[in-house]
XYZ file of C-alpha atoms in Angstrom:
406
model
C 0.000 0.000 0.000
C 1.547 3.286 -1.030
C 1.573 6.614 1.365
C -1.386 7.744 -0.904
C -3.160 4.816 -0.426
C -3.075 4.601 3.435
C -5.868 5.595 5.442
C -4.624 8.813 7.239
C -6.448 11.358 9.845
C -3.872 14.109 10.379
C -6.374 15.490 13.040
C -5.252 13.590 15.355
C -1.325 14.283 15.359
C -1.705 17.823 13.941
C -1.532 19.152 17.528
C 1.578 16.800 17.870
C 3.153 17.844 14.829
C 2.611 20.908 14.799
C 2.650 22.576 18.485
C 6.203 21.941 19.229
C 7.236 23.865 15.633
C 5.421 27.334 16.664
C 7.154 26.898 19.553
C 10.195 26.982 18.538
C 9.658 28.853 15.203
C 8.223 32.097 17.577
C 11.487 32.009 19.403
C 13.522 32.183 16.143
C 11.443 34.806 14.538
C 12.067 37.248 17.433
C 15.413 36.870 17.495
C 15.970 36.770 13.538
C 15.990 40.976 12.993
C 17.701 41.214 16.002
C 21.376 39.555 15.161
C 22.173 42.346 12.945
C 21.088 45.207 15.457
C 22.998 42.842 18.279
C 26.003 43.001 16.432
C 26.365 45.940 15.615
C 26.107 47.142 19.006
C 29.116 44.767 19.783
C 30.745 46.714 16.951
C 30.251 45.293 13.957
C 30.390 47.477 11.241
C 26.548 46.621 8.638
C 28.676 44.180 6.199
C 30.387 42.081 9.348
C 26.820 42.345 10.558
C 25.630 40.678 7.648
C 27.976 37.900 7.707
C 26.754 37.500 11.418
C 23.261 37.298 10.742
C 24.301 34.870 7.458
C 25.879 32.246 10.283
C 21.992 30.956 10.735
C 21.733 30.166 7.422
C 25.567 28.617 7.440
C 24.921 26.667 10.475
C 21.232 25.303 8.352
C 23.561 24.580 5.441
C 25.965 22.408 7.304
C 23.601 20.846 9.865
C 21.688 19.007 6.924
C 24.298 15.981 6.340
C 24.643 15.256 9.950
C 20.849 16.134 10.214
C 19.994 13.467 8.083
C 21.608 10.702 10.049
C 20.577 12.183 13.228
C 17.075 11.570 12.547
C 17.236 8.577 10.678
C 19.061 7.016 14.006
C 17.294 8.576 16.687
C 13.875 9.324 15.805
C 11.903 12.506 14.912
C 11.107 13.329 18.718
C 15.176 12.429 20.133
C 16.283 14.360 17.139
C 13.823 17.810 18.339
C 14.536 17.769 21.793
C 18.620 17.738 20.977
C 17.969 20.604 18.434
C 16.001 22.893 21.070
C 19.230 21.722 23.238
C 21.723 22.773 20.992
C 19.682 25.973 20.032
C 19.839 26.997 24.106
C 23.452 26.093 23.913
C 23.580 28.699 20.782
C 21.421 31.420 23.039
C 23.937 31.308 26.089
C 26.749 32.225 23.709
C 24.828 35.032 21.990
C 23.774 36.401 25.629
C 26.899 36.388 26.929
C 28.996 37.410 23.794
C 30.517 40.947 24.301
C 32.532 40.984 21.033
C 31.208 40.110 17.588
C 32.518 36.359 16.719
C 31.570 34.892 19.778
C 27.624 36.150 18.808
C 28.947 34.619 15.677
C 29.467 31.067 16.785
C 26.322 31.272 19.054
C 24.221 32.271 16.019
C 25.587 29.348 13.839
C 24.881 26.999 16.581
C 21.256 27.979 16.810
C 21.453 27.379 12.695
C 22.802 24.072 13.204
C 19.321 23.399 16.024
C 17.267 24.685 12.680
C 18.472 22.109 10.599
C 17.470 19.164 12.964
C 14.205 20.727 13.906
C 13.445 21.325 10.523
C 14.435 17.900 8.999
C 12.593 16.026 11.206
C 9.472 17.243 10.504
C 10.128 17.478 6.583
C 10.721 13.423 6.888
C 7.444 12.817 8.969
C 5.378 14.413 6.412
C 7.216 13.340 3.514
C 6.287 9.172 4.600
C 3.015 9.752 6.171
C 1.449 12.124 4.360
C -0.878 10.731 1.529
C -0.439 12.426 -2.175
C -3.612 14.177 -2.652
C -3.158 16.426 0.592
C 0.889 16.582 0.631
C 1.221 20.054 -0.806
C -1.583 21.705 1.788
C 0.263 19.476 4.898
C 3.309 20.710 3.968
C 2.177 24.297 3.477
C 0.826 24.258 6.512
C 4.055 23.570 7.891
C 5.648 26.390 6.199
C 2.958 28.592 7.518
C 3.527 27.218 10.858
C 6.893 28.296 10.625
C 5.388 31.929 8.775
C 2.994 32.442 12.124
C 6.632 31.817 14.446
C 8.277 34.673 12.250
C 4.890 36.851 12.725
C 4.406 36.314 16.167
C 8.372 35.948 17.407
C 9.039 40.173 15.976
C 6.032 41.589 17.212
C 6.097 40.164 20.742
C 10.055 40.900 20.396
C 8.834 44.716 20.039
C 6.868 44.890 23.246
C 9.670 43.181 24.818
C 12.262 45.548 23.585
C 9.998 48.334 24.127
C 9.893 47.728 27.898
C 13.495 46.643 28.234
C 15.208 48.638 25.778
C 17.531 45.731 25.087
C 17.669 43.654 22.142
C 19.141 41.149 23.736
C 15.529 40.346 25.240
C 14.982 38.629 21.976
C 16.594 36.053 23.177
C 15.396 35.429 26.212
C 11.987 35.092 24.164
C 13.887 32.347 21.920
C 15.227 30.384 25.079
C 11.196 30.241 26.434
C 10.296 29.121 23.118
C 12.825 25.948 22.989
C 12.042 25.174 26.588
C 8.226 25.343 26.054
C 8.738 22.858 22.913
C 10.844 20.522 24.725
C 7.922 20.367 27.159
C 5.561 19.673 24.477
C 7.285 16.958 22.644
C 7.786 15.239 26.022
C 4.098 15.437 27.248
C 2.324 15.026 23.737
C 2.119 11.487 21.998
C 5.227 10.740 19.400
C 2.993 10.914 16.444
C 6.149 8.321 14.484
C 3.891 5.957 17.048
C 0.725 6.986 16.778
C 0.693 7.131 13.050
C 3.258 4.020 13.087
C 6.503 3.534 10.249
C 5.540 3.745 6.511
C 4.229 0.223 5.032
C 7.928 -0.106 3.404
C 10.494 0.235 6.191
C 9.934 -3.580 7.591
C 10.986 -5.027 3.971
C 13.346 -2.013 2.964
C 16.626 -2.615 1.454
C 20.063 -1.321 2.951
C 19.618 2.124 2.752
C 22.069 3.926 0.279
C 24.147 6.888 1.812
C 23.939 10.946 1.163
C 26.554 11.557 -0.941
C 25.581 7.926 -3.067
C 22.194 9.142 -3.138
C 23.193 12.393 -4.484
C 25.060 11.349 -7.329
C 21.694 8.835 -8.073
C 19.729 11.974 -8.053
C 22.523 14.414 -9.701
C 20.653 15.609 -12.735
C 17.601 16.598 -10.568
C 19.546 18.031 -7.830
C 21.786 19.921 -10.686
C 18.630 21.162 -12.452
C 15.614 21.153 -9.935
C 18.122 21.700 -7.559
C 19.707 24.831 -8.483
C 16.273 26.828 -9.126
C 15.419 25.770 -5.736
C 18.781 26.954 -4.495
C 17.614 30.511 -5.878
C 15.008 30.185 -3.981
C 16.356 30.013 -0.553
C 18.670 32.604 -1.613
C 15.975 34.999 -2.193
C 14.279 33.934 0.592
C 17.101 34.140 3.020
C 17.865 37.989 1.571
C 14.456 39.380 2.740
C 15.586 37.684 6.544
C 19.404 39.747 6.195
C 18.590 42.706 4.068
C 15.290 44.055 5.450
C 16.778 44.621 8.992
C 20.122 45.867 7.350
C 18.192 48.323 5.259
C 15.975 49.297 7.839
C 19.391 49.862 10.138
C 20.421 51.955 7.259
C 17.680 54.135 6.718
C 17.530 55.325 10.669
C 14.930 53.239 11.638
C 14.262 52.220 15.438
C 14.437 48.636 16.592
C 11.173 48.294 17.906
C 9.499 49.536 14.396
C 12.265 46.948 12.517
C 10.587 44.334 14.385
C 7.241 45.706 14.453
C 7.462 46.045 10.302
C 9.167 42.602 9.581
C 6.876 40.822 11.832
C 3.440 42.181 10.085
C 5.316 41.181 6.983
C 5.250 37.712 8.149
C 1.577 38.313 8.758
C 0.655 38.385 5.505
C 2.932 35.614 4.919
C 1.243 33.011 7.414
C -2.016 34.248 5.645
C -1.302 33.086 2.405
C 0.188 29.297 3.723
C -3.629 27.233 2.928
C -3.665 29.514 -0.304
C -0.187 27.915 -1.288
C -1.507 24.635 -0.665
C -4.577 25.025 -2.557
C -2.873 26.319 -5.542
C -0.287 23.522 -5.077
C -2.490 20.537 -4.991
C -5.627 21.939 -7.381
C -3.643 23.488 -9.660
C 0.154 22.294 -9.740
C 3.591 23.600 -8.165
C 3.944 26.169 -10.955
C 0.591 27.872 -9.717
C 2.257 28.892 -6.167
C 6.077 28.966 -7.472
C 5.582 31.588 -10.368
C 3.631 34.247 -7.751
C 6.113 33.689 -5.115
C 9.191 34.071 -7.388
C 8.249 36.412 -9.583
C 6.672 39.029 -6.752
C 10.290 38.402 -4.745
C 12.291 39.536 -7.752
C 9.956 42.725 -8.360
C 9.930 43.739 -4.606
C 13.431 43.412 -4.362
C 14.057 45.504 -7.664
C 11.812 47.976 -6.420
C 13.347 48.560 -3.402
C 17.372 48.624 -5.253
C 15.581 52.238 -6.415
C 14.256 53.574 -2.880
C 17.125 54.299 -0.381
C 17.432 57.666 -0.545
C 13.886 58.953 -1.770
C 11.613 60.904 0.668
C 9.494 58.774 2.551
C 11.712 55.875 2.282
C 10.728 54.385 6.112
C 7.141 54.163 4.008
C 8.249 52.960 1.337
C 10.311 50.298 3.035
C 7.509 49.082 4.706
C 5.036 48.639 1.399
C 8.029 47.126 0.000
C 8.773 44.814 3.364
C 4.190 44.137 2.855
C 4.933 42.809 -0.766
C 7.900 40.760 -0.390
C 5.589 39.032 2.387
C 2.689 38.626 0.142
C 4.905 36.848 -2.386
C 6.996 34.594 0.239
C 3.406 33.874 1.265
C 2.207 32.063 -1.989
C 5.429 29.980 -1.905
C 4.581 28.566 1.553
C 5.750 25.020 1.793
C 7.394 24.941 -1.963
C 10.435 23.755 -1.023
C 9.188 21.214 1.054
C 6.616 20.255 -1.663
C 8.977 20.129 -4.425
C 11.237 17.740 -2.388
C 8.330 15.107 -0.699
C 7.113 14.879 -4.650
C 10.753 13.935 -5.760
C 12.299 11.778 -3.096
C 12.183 8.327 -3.432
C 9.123 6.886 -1.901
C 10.934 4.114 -0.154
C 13.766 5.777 1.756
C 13.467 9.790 1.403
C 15.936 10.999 4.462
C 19.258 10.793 2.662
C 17.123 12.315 -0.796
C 16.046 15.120 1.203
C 19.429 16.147 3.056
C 20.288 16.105 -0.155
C 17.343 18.536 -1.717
C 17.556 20.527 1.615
C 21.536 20.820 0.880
C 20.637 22.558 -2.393
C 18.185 24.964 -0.593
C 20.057 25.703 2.393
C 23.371 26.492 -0.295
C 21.313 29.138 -1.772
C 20.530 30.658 1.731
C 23.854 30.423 3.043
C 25.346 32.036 0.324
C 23.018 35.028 0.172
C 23.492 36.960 3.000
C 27.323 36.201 1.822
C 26.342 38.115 -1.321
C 24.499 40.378 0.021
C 27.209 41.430 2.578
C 29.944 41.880 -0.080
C 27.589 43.797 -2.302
C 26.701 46.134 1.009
C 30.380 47.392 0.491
C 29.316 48.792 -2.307
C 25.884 49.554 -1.554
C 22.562 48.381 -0.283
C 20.801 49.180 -3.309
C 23.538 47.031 -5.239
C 22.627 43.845 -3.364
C 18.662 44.465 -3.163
C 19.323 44.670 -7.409
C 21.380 41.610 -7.847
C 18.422 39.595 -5.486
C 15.818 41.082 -7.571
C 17.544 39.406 -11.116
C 18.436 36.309 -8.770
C 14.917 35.981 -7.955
C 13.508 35.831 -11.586
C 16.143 33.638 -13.173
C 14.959 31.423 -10.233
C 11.943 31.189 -11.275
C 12.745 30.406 -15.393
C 14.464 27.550 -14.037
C 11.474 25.859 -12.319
C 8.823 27.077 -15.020
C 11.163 24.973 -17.306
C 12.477 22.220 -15.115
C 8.707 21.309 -12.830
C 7.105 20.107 -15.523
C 9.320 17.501 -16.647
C 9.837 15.973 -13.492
C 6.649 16.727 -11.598
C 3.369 16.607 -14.383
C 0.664 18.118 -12.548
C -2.149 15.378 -11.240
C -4.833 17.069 -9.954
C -5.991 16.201 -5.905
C -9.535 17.242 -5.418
């Protein structure tokens, strides 16, 4: 019997599943636009605090080998409960740090917690999930994480507000990880509840990453590298909104306030995504969020110095939300449809390898083009952006034909 084929009712591990992610995710987003403020109050100049706030995205990137194997040995739930471990170890360091490379290593450390977190429910869904809702399961995962990033900035503002400390972020981030070790320890494991896919009793040895990708290497070379564009888009709005807004003389508590009703309009858009994704095909929720990325961040290349420009950063920060909303999940999507149905983990490190790439390297990018300018590096995302999505509007069709899911 196939993962399509099973008889499924999410209902009853969604609060499992899904609980411990906002959670954590909340944490995250309320410390996200505040490692560039952080360290440039340790006295980074805005390109070292680029590279600072790139080490989440880093530590992502090079937690998804080890990721892999972590979960595939220890379980979803183990394999959480070290990540929100790690990710406290990570908050210590980033509390304590009173020069800029020891926020550094805390920030990659809390990357590294991302990676597990995230892999561990990307596997779950990928083997339980049945076909015709995969795309709406998984977007509702993204949005999950979209409602963290909402919620995380704007209770991060009232926070800051009061205090007058960024650093209070954090604090908000350590309640978060604490609060979802709690919940994966009281809820049901929902690997039990839902039990192992139909294949694992009779499964073969299981190849390794790197084997599996150079099985995989024309989709990972061709899929792989549109979806690589897209984490590097998406990882610029998470680097260069804050920088920008630093830039421009904006406060901290209207950064966060600005970024996190951004991520509103995100979360709203996640069952949208899904809709599109499984009704319609991937192209239908790729080609909005792509091509809306690449305008928004075009647009804003031309408003730095313009009157208004705090106004105009924030329609701009509204419609780069909008668009990262109707790609909730794509990723994930994208990956579930292409792994092999039998043994996905070492596929997906694999596929999350390619994404995670893309966001490492753009804050990288983006902090070597702030040298030269922010406008510079909001220009060279925009282009990124669209030849991203070329790529898939050639590439999904041949090796994901649309079947409609009613």
């Amino acid at each position: 019997m196939t993962v399509a084929e099973q008889p499924f009712n999410f209902r009853s591990v969604a609060l499992s599943v899904y609980l411990p992610t906002i959670l954590f995710s909340t944490g995250e987003g309320a410390v996200l636009p505040m490692i560039p403020v952080m360290a440039h109050a340790l006295g980074a100049s805005i390109p070292l605090a680029g590279v600072i706030a790139a080490m989440v995205v880093v530590g992502e990137l090079l937690g998804d080998i080890p990721a892999g194997w972590f979960v595939a040995r220890f379980g979803e739930r183990t394999s959480m409960i070290g990540a929100a471990g790690l990710a406290l170890t990570g908050i210590a360091l980033s509390l304590l740090a009173t020069a800029p490379w020891t926020l550094m290593i805390g920030v990659l450390l809390i990357g590294l917690a991302t990676s597990v977190f995230a892999l561990a429910r990307h596997a779950f869904m990928t083997t339980r999930v049945p076909l015709r809702y995969r795309a709406r399961a998984l977007s509702a995962l993204g949005g999950i994480f979209r409602a963290g990033w909402f919620i995380g900035p704007l209770i991060a503002a009232a926070v800051i507000a009061g205090t007058g400390t960024p650093q209070a972020a954090f604090w908000i981030f350590a309640i978060g990880c604490a609060s979802a070790v709690v919940a994966l320890l009281v809820l049901p494991d929902p690997e039990q509840q839902v039990g192992p896919p139909p294949s694992v009793a009779e499964a073969a040895p299981r190849p390794g990453l790197f084997r599996t990708i150079h099985a995989n290497r024309a989709i990972l070379v061709r899929m792989g590298s549109g979806v690589a564009l897209v984490g590097a888009t998406r990882a610029a709005r998470i680097t260069l909104l804050p920088l920008w807004a630093l830039s421009i003389g904006m406060s901290e508590a209207h950064t966060a306030l600005v970024i996190g009703l951004a991520g509103g309009l995100e979360f709203a858009l996640f069952y949208t995504s899904g809709q599109l994704m499984d009704r319609r095909g991937r192209l239908w929720s790729v080609m909005p969020c792509m091509v809306g990325l690449g305008i928004g961040f075009l647009a804003l290349a031309f408003l730095h110095d313009v009157p208004g420009r705090e106004a105009w950063f924030t329609a701009v920060a509204f419609v780069l939300g909008v668009a990262n909303g109707m790609g909730s999940g794509i990723v994930m999507t994208l990956g579930a449809d292409l792994a092999p149905k039998d043994n996905p983990a070492a596929f997906l490190g694999a596929w999350r390898f390619s994404s995670d790439a893309g966001q490492a390297a753009s804050p990288l990018l983006i902090a070597a083009l702030a040298t030269v300018s922010l406008s510079l590096a909001s220009g060279v995302i925009g282009v990124l952006a669209l030849v991203g999505a070329g790529i898939l509007a050639r590439y999904i069709p041949r090796y994901i034909p649309h079947r409609p899911h009613r």
